[in-house]
mmCIF file of C-alpha atoms in Angstrom:
data_model
loop_
_atom_site.group_PDB
_atom_site.id
_atom_site.type_symbol
_atom_site.label_atom_id
_atom_site.label_comp_id
_atom_site.label_asym_id
_atom_site.label_seq_id
_atom_site.Cartn_x
_atom_site.Cartn_y
_atom_site.Cartn_z
ATOM 1 C CA MET H 1 -45.744 -126.571 -42.122
ATOM 2 C CA ALA H 2 -42.813 -127.912 -44.566
ATOM 3 C CA ASP H 3 -41.515 -124.077 -45.739
ATOM 4 C CA GLN H 4 -40.720 -123.626 -41.694
ATOM 5 C CA PRO H 5 -37.659 -122.241 -40.494
ATOM 6 C CA PRO H 6 -35.705 -125.026 -38.766
ATOM 7 C CA ALA H 7 -36.062 -123.000 -35.610
ATOM 8 C CA LYS H 8 -39.810 -123.101 -35.570
ATOM 9 C CA GLN H 9 -39.177 -126.953 -35.838
ATOM 10 C CA ARG H 10 -36.939 -127.446 -33.387
ATOM 11 C CA LYS H 11 -39.116 -125.325 -30.520
ATOM 12 C CA VAL H 12 -41.546 -128.089 -31.179
ATOM 13 C CA ASP H 13 -39.493 -130.522 -29.615
ATOM 14 C CA TYR H 14 -38.297 -128.699 -26.925
ATOM 15 C CA THR H 15 -40.446 -130.090 -24.441
ATOM 16 C CA VAL H 16 -40.086 -133.476 -25.086
ATOM 17 C CA SER H 17 -36.689 -133.449 -25.012
ATOM 18 C CA LYS H 18 -36.487 -131.721 -21.490
ATOM 19 C CA GLU H 19 -38.629 -134.740 -20.160
ATOM 20 C CA ALA H 20 -36.084 -136.629 -21.180
ATOM 21 C CA PHE H 21 -33.558 -135.185 -20.057
ATOM 22 C CA LEU H 22 -34.974 -135.300 -16.712
ATOM 23 C CA ASP H 23 -35.453 -138.940 -17.024
ATOM 24 C CA VAL H 24 -31.776 -138.983 -17.483
ATOM 25 C CA PHE H 25 -30.911 -137.386 -13.731
ATOM 26 C CA LYS H 26 -33.770 -139.872 -12.782
ATOM 27 C CA LYS H 27 -31.468 -142.479 -13.982
ATOM 28 C CA LEU H 28 -28.072 -140.685 -12.585
ATOM 29 C CA ALA H 29 -29.430 -140.028 -9.477
ATOM 30 C CA GLN H 30 -30.481 -143.844 -8.768
ATOM 31 C CA ASP H 31 -26.397 -144.552 -10.125
ATOM 32 C CA ILE H 32 -25.097 -142.493 -7.302
ATOM 33 C CA SER H 33 -27.191 -144.197 -4.652
ATOM 34 C CA GLU H 34 -26.347 -147.567 -5.864
ATOM 35 C CA ASP H 35 -22.921 -146.960 -5.834
ATOM 36 C CA PRO H 36 -21.146 -149.735 -3.633
ATOM 37 C CA TYR H 37 -19.550 -146.495 -1.346
ATOM 38 C CA VAL H 38 -23.543 -145.274 -0.820
ATOM 39 C CA ALA H 39 -25.030 -148.146 -0.580
ATOM 40 C CA ARG H 40 -23.124 -149.414 2.324
ATOM 41 C CA GLN H 41 -24.036 -146.582 4.345
ATOM 42 C CA PRO H 42 -27.137 -146.463 7.317
ATOM 43 C CA ALA H 43 -30.272 -146.293 5.230
ATOM 44 C CA TYR H 44 -30.365 -142.080 7.139
ATOM 45 C CA ALA H 45 -27.050 -141.224 5.123
ATOM 46 C CA GLN H 46 -28.730 -142.716 1.977
ATOM 47 C CA LYS H 47 -31.444 -140.786 2.476
ATOM 48 C CA TRP H 48 -29.607 -137.339 3.342
ATOM 49 C CA ILE H 49 -28.153 -137.909 -0.561
ATOM 50 C CA SER H 50 -31.233 -138.743 -2.186
ATOM 51 C CA GLU H 51 -32.588 -136.012 -0.664
ATOM 52 C CA MET H 52 -29.415 -133.262 -1.397
ATOM 53 C CA GLN H 53 -29.212 -134.264 -4.935
ATOM 54 C CA ASN H 54 -32.918 -133.755 -5.813
ATOM 55 C CA TYR H 55 -32.822 -130.298 -3.695
ATOM 56 C CA ASN H 56 -29.743 -128.902 -5.668
ATOM 57 C CA VAL H 57 -29.252 -130.242 -9.082
ATOM 58 C CA PRO H 58 -32.288 -130.533 -11.046
ATOM 59 C CA LYS H 59 -34.476 -127.172 -9.428
ATOM 60 C CA GLY H 60 -32.621 -124.631 -11.949
ATOM 61 C CA LYS H 61 -33.766 -124.080 -15.694
ATOM 62 C CA LEU H 62 -31.614 -126.657 -16.908
ATOM 63 C CA ASN H 63 -30.616 -124.699 -19.587
ATOM 64 C CA ARG H 64 -26.778 -125.139 -19.638
ATOM 65 C CA GLY H 65 -27.262 -129.024 -19.757
ATOM 66 C CA MET H 66 -29.738 -128.379 -22.107
ATOM 67 C CA ALA H 67 -27.134 -126.973 -24.539
ATOM 68 C CA VAL H 68 -25.092 -130.042 -24.828
ATOM 69 C CA LEU H 69 -27.742 -131.855 -26.865
ATOM 70 C CA ASP H 70 -28.756 -128.393 -28.480
ATOM 71 C CA GLY H 71 -25.377 -128.427 -29.770
ATOM 72 C CA LEU H 72 -25.045 -132.134 -30.591
ATOM 73 C CA LEU H 73 -28.431 -131.312 -32.688
ATOM 74 C CA THR H 74 -26.868 -129.113 -34.251
ATOM 75 C CA LEU H 75 -23.972 -130.252 -35.734
ATOM 76 C CA LYS H 76 -25.023 -133.785 -35.877
ATOM 77 C CA PRO H 77 -29.170 -134.002 -36.899
ATOM 78 C CA GLU H 78 -28.615 -137.905 -37.391
ATOM 79 C CA ALA H 79 -27.803 -138.623 -34.059
ATOM 80 C CA SER H 80 -28.306 -142.299 -32.650
ATOM 81 C CA ALA H 81 -30.427 -142.955 -29.531
ATOM 82 C CA ALA H 82 -26.824 -143.557 -27.845
ATOM 83 C CA GLU H 83 -25.060 -140.194 -28.589
ATOM 84 C CA ILE H 84 -28.718 -138.125 -27.043
ATOM 85 C CA GLU H 85 -28.062 -140.354 -24.766
ATOM 86 C CA GLY H 86 -24.744 -139.631 -24.184
ATOM 87 C CA ALA H 87 -24.632 -136.094 -24.579
ATOM 88 C CA ASN H 88 -27.794 -136.108 -21.788
ATOM 89 C CA ILE H 89 -25.225 -137.616 -19.714
ATOM 90 C CA LEU H 90 -23.035 -135.006 -20.101
ATOM 91 C CA GLY H 91 -25.502 -132.249 -19.206
ATOM 92 C CA TRP H 92 -26.565 -133.696 -16.399
ATOM 93 C CA CYS H 93 -22.707 -133.549 -15.143
ATOM 94 C CA ILE H 94 -22.720 -130.134 -15.714
ATOM 95 C CA GLU H 95 -25.910 -129.581 -13.673
ATOM 96 C CA TRP H 96 -24.192 -131.532 -10.931
ATOM 97 C CA LEU H 97 -21.269 -129.259 -11.426
ATOM 98 C CA GLN H 98 -23.233 -126.286 -11.012
ATOM 99 C CA ALA H 99 -25.136 -127.449 -8.098
ATOM 100 C CA PHE H 100 -21.605 -127.944 -6.555
ATOM 101 C CA PHE H 101 -20.380 -124.362 -6.983
ATOM 102 C CA LEU H 102 -23.809 -122.640 -6.001
ATOM 103 C CA VAL H 103 -23.890 -124.857 -2.418
ATOM 104 C CA ALA H 104 -20.627 -124.036 -1.789
ATOM 105 C CA ASP H 105 -20.891 -120.223 -2.991
ATOM 106 C CA ASP H 106 -24.970 -119.659 -1.049
ATOM 107 C CA LEU H 107 -22.923 -121.187 2.237
ATOM 108 C CA MET H 108 -19.435 -118.694 2.022
ATOM 109 C CA ASP H 109 -21.774 -115.558 0.815
ATOM 110 C CA ASP H 110 -24.083 -116.489 3.630
ATOM 111 C CA SER H 111 -27.199 -116.094 0.717
ATOM 112 C CA ILE H 112 -30.760 -116.678 1.723
ATOM 113 C CA THR H 113 -32.499 -118.201 -1.232
ATOM 114 C CA ARG H 114 -31.636 -119.922 -4.369
ATOM 115 C CA ARG H 115 -33.813 -120.948 -7.133
ATOM 116 C CA GLY H 116 -37.071 -119.869 -5.360
ATOM 117 C CA GLN H 117 -36.243 -121.706 -2.109
ATOM 118 C CA PRO H 118 -34.101 -121.973 0.952
ATOM 119 C CA CYS H 119 -30.650 -122.363 0.613
ATOM 120 C CA TRP H 120 -29.115 -125.747 1.239
ATOM 121 C CA TYR H 121 -27.278 -124.647 4.204
ATOM 122 C CA LYS H 122 -30.168 -122.968 5.139
ATOM 123 C CA ARG H 123 -32.404 -125.565 6.399
ATOM 124 C CA PRO H 124 -32.223 -126.091 10.138
ATOM 125 C CA GLU H 125 -30.907 -129.830 9.834
ATOM 126 C CA VAL H 126 -28.408 -129.319 7.208
ATOM 127 C CA GLY H 127 -26.355 -126.210 8.455
ATOM 128 C CA THR H 128 -22.158 -126.577 7.800
ATOM 129 C CA VAL H 129 -22.727 -130.070 6.747
ATOM 130 C CA ALA H 130 -23.662 -128.304 3.426
ATOM 131 C CA CYS H 131 -19.522 -127.818 3.162
ATOM 132 C CA ASN H 132 -19.368 -131.595 2.777
ATOM 133 C CA ASP H 133 -22.710 -132.059 0.035
ATOM 134 C CA SER H 134 -20.803 -129.465 -2.310
ATOM 135 C CA ILE H 135 -17.872 -132.083 -2.304
ATOM 136 C CA PHE H 136 -20.215 -134.697 -2.844
ATOM 137 C CA LEU H 137 -21.910 -133.168 -5.434
ATOM 138 C CA GLU H 138 -18.736 -132.664 -7.274
ATOM 139 C CA ALA H 139 -16.998 -136.264 -6.679
ATOM 140 C CA SER H 140 -20.112 -137.549 -8.103
ATOM 141 C CA ILE H 141 -19.953 -136.105 -11.432
ATOM 142 C CA TYR H 142 -16.691 -138.198 -11.327
ATOM 143 C CA ARG H 143 -18.132 -141.629 -10.668
ATOM 144 C CA ILE H 144 -20.756 -140.570 -13.350
ATOM 145 C CA LEU H 145 -18.056 -140.119 -16.102
ATOM 146 C CA LYS H 146 -16.539 -142.981 -15.060
ATOM 147 C CA LYS H 147 -19.431 -145.119 -15.362
ATOM 148 C CA HIS H 148 -20.570 -143.847 -18.548
ATOM 149 C CA PHE H 149 -17.563 -142.720 -20.782
ATOM 150 C CA ARG H 150 -14.807 -144.156 -19.146
ATOM 151 C CA ASP H 151 -13.745 -146.414 -21.885
ATOM 152 C CA LYS H 152 -14.160 -143.477 -24.564
ATOM 153 C CA PRO H 153 -11.210 -142.374 -26.232
ATOM 154 C CA TYR H 154 -11.888 -138.758 -25.421
ATOM 155 C CA TYR H 155 -12.646 -139.836 -21.600
ATOM 156 C CA THR H 156 -9.651 -138.093 -20.422
ATOM 157 C CA ARG H 157 -10.575 -135.167 -22.132
ATOM 158 C CA LEU H 158 -13.735 -134.789 -20.340
ATOM 159 C CA LEU H 159 -12.131 -135.199 -16.837
ATOM 160 C CA ASP H 160 -9.645 -132.634 -17.666
ATOM 161 C CA LEU H 161 -12.555 -129.932 -19.440
ATOM 162 C CA PHE H 162 -14.174 -130.877 -15.761
ATOM 163 C CA LEU H 163 -11.360 -130.359 -13.816
ATOM 164 C CA GLU H 164 -10.442 -126.992 -15.411
ATOM 165 C CA THR H 165 -13.563 -125.110 -15.271
ATOM 166 C CA THR H 166 -13.620 -125.856 -11.450
ATOM 167 C CA PHE H 167 -9.832 -125.311 -10.694
ATOM 168 C CA GLN H 168 -10.852 -121.359 -12.871
ATOM 169 C CA THR H 169 -13.930 -121.273 -11.061
ATOM 170 C CA SER H 170 -12.149 -120.971 -7.767
ATOM 171 C CA THR H 171 -9.644 -118.362 -8.411
ATOM 172 C CA GLY H 172 -12.011 -116.142 -9.462
ATOM 173 C CA GLN H 173 -13.950 -117.613 -6.342
ATOM 174 C CA LEU H 174 -11.515 -116.308 -4.055
ATOM 175 C CA LEU H 175 -11.240 -112.488 -5.341
ATOM 176 C CA ASP H 176 -14.714 -112.215 -5.388
ATOM 177 C CA LEU H 177 -14.700 -113.162 -1.840
ATOM 178 C CA ILE H 178 -11.219 -111.163 -0.514
ATOM 179 C CA THR H 179 -12.353 -108.575 -2.844
ATOM 180 C CA ALA H 180 -16.319 -107.908 -1.173
ATOM 181 C CA PRO H 181 -16.551 -110.220 1.514
ATOM 182 C CA PRO H 182 -20.195 -110.711 2.534
ATOM 183 C CA GLY H 183 -20.715 -106.915 4.403
ATOM 184 C CA LYS H 184 -17.260 -105.191 4.691
ATOM 185 C CA VAL H 185 -16.716 -103.985 1.121
ATOM 186 C CA ASP H 186 -13.146 -102.073 0.709
ATOM 187 C CA LEU H 187 -13.458 -100.009 -2.640
ATOM 188 C CA ALA H 188 -9.428 -99.828 -2.941
ATOM 189 C CA LYS H 189 -9.422 -103.511 -3.560
ATOM 190 C CA TYR H 190 -11.632 -103.123 -6.645
ATOM 191 C CA VAL H 191 -9.242 -101.382 -9.399
ATOM 192 C CA ALA H 192 -9.729 -102.196 -12.913
ATOM 193 C CA HIS H 193 -7.129 -104.862 -12.463
ATOM 194 C CA THR H 194 -8.717 -107.341 -10.383
ATOM 195 C CA HIS H 195 -12.344 -106.665 -12.053
ATOM 196 C CA THR H 196 -11.017 -107.894 -15.764
ATOM 197 C CA HIS H 197 -9.222 -110.802 -14.159
ATOM 198 C CA THR H 198 -12.320 -111.883 -11.565
ATOM 199 C CA LEU H 199 -14.905 -111.503 -15.067
ATOM 200 C CA PRO H 200 -13.903 -113.861 -17.027
ATOM 201 C CA ILE H 201 -13.288 -116.896 -14.175
ATOM 202 C CA GLU H 202 -16.279 -116.573 -12.357
ATOM 203 C CA PRO H 203 -18.687 -119.365 -12.824
ATOM 204 C CA ASN H 204 -20.937 -117.828 -15.537
ATOM 205 C CA PRO H 205 -18.237 -115.810 -17.636
ATOM 206 C CA ASN H 206 -16.407 -117.936 -17.156
ATOM 207 C CA SER H 207 -17.742 -121.112 -18.687
ATOM 208 C CA PHE H 208 -18.691 -118.993 -21.666
ATOM 209 C CA HIS H 209 -15.229 -118.488 -22.601
ATOM 210 C CA LEU H 210 -14.524 -122.029 -22.489
ATOM 211 C CA PHE H 211 -17.379 -122.431 -24.862
ATOM 212 C CA LEU H 212 -15.706 -120.336 -27.540
ATOM 213 C CA HIS H 213 -11.879 -121.722 -26.391
ATOM 214 C CA ARG H 214 -13.535 -125.204 -27.339
ATOM 215 C CA HIS H 215 -15.733 -124.419 -30.450
ATOM 216 C CA ARG H 216 -12.231 -123.927 -32.283
ATOM 217 C CA HIS H 217 -11.097 -127.495 -31.392
ATOM 218 C CA LEU H 218 -14.452 -128.526 -32.511
ATOM 219 C CA GLU H 219 -14.177 -125.966 -36.464
ATOM 220 C CA VAL H 220 -11.292 -127.892 -36.804
ATOM 221 C CA LEU H 221 -12.178 -131.201 -36.366
ATOM 222 C CA MET H 222 -15.054 -131.476 -38.501
ATOM 223 C CA GLU H 223 -12.937 -129.452 -41.055
ATOM 224 C CA ARG H 224 -10.395 -132.595 -40.545
ATOM 225 C CA GLU H 225 -13.776 -135.073 -41.086
ATOM 226 C CA THR H 226 -14.944 -133.257 -43.933
ATOM 227 C CA SER H 227 -11.177 -133.190 -45.951
ATOM 228 C CA GLY H 228 -10.292 -136.954 -44.446
ATOM 229 C CA ARG H 229 -13.232 -137.999 -46.631
ATOM 230 C CA ARG H 230 -11.611 -136.388 -49.862
ATOM 231 C CA ARG H 231 -8.505 -138.284 -49.235
ATOM 232 C CA VAL H 232 -9.131 -141.952 -48.033
ATOM 233 C CA ARG H 233 -9.170 -144.199 -50.799
ATOM 234 C CA SER H 234 -10.080 -147.433 -49.023
ATOM 235 C CA ALA H 235 -13.885 -148.219 -48.193
ATOM 236 C CA HIS H 236 -12.675 -150.018 -44.974
ATOM 237 C CA THR H 237 -10.261 -148.135 -43.969
ATOM 238 C CA MET H 238 -12.900 -144.538 -44.737
ATOM 239 C CA THR H 239 -15.192 -146.574 -42.302
ATOM 240 C CA ARG H 240 -13.112 -146.737 -39.447
ATOM 241 C CA LYS H 241 -11.865 -142.947 -39.904
ATOM 242 C CA LYS H 242 -15.770 -141.772 -40.178
ATOM 243 C CA GLU H 243 -16.553 -144.105 -36.552
ATOM 244 C CA ARG H 244 -13.588 -142.365 -34.603
ATOM 245 C CA GLU H 245 -14.017 -139.015 -36.003
ATOM 246 C CA LYS H 246 -18.036 -139.113 -35.424
ATOM 247 C CA THR H 247 -17.153 -140.485 -31.950
ATOM 248 C CA ASP H 248 -14.958 -137.819 -31.214
ATOM 249 C CA GLY H 249 -17.345 -135.034 -32.554
ATOM 250 C CA VAL H 250 -19.519 -136.189 -29.686
ATOM 251 C CA ALA H 251 -16.812 -136.190 -27.343
ATOM 252 C CA VAL H 252 -15.658 -132.083 -28.315
ATOM 253 C CA VAL H 253 -20.104 -131.101 -29.024
ATOM 254 C CA SER H 254 -19.875 -132.419 -25.210
ATOM 255 C CA CYS H 255 -17.230 -130.443 -23.840
ATOM 256 C CA CYS H 256 -17.573 -126.895 -25.901
ATOM 257 C CA VAL H 257 -21.423 -126.902 -25.883
ATOM 258 C CA GLY H 258 -22.022 -128.278 -22.900
ATOM 259 C CA LEU H 259 -19.707 -127.620 -19.875
ATOM 260 C CA THR H 260 -18.930 -124.519 -21.446
ATOM 261 C CA THR H 261 -22.359 -123.152 -20.389
ATOM 262 C CA ALA H 262 -21.935 -124.346 -16.519
#
């Protein structure tokens, strides 16, 4: 067993990690339900929010959100429990972002099914209420980030990355909708320039592009950490610097590996 490649060893732990990841969702969903603005709503509204989140957020393959922890453990195998929890929380923010995109996209595209079940808006009691639900899903991301990361030095970087991803995706979605509306395709609009401009900023390709972009920042940070340890002489200064960079490193890992697979 000792000579098995690391990939084999990591594969054994996948089920446990996924179970832990799902446990984090339950806690975050409960946090949203207990938010003061939600808690003051009547019981039927609170029930709607709970059912809507459970219907739309955790039903996918979860590979986007799980990639955050995978990235963290690849770069820092000795990550602490707090860092692992933070990575999983950010992973769920990505899943919330994807759910927001999909609820809105299904409504705009008049889709029928999503993830093996009827689209949320197709449920008889939902309909166009899904518009507001998609907004709520997006807003929930920033409630989660605020609760768990607002005192971190990289908080604004996380906000910027989520907002930037949403903005870019919305421009790609617009081209998708007006170039080929459901039931009415105008091939004259489908030219090479439109294709090459739309492809990188649709949800999945756009997120992969961001992965590559943010990974460069991560490589610079890790190189800085390595060279910094050689330069710093004082043990006290070295410890403080290492802690800052370690914290920053977790943030950048979460940005480049996690959100970028949205």
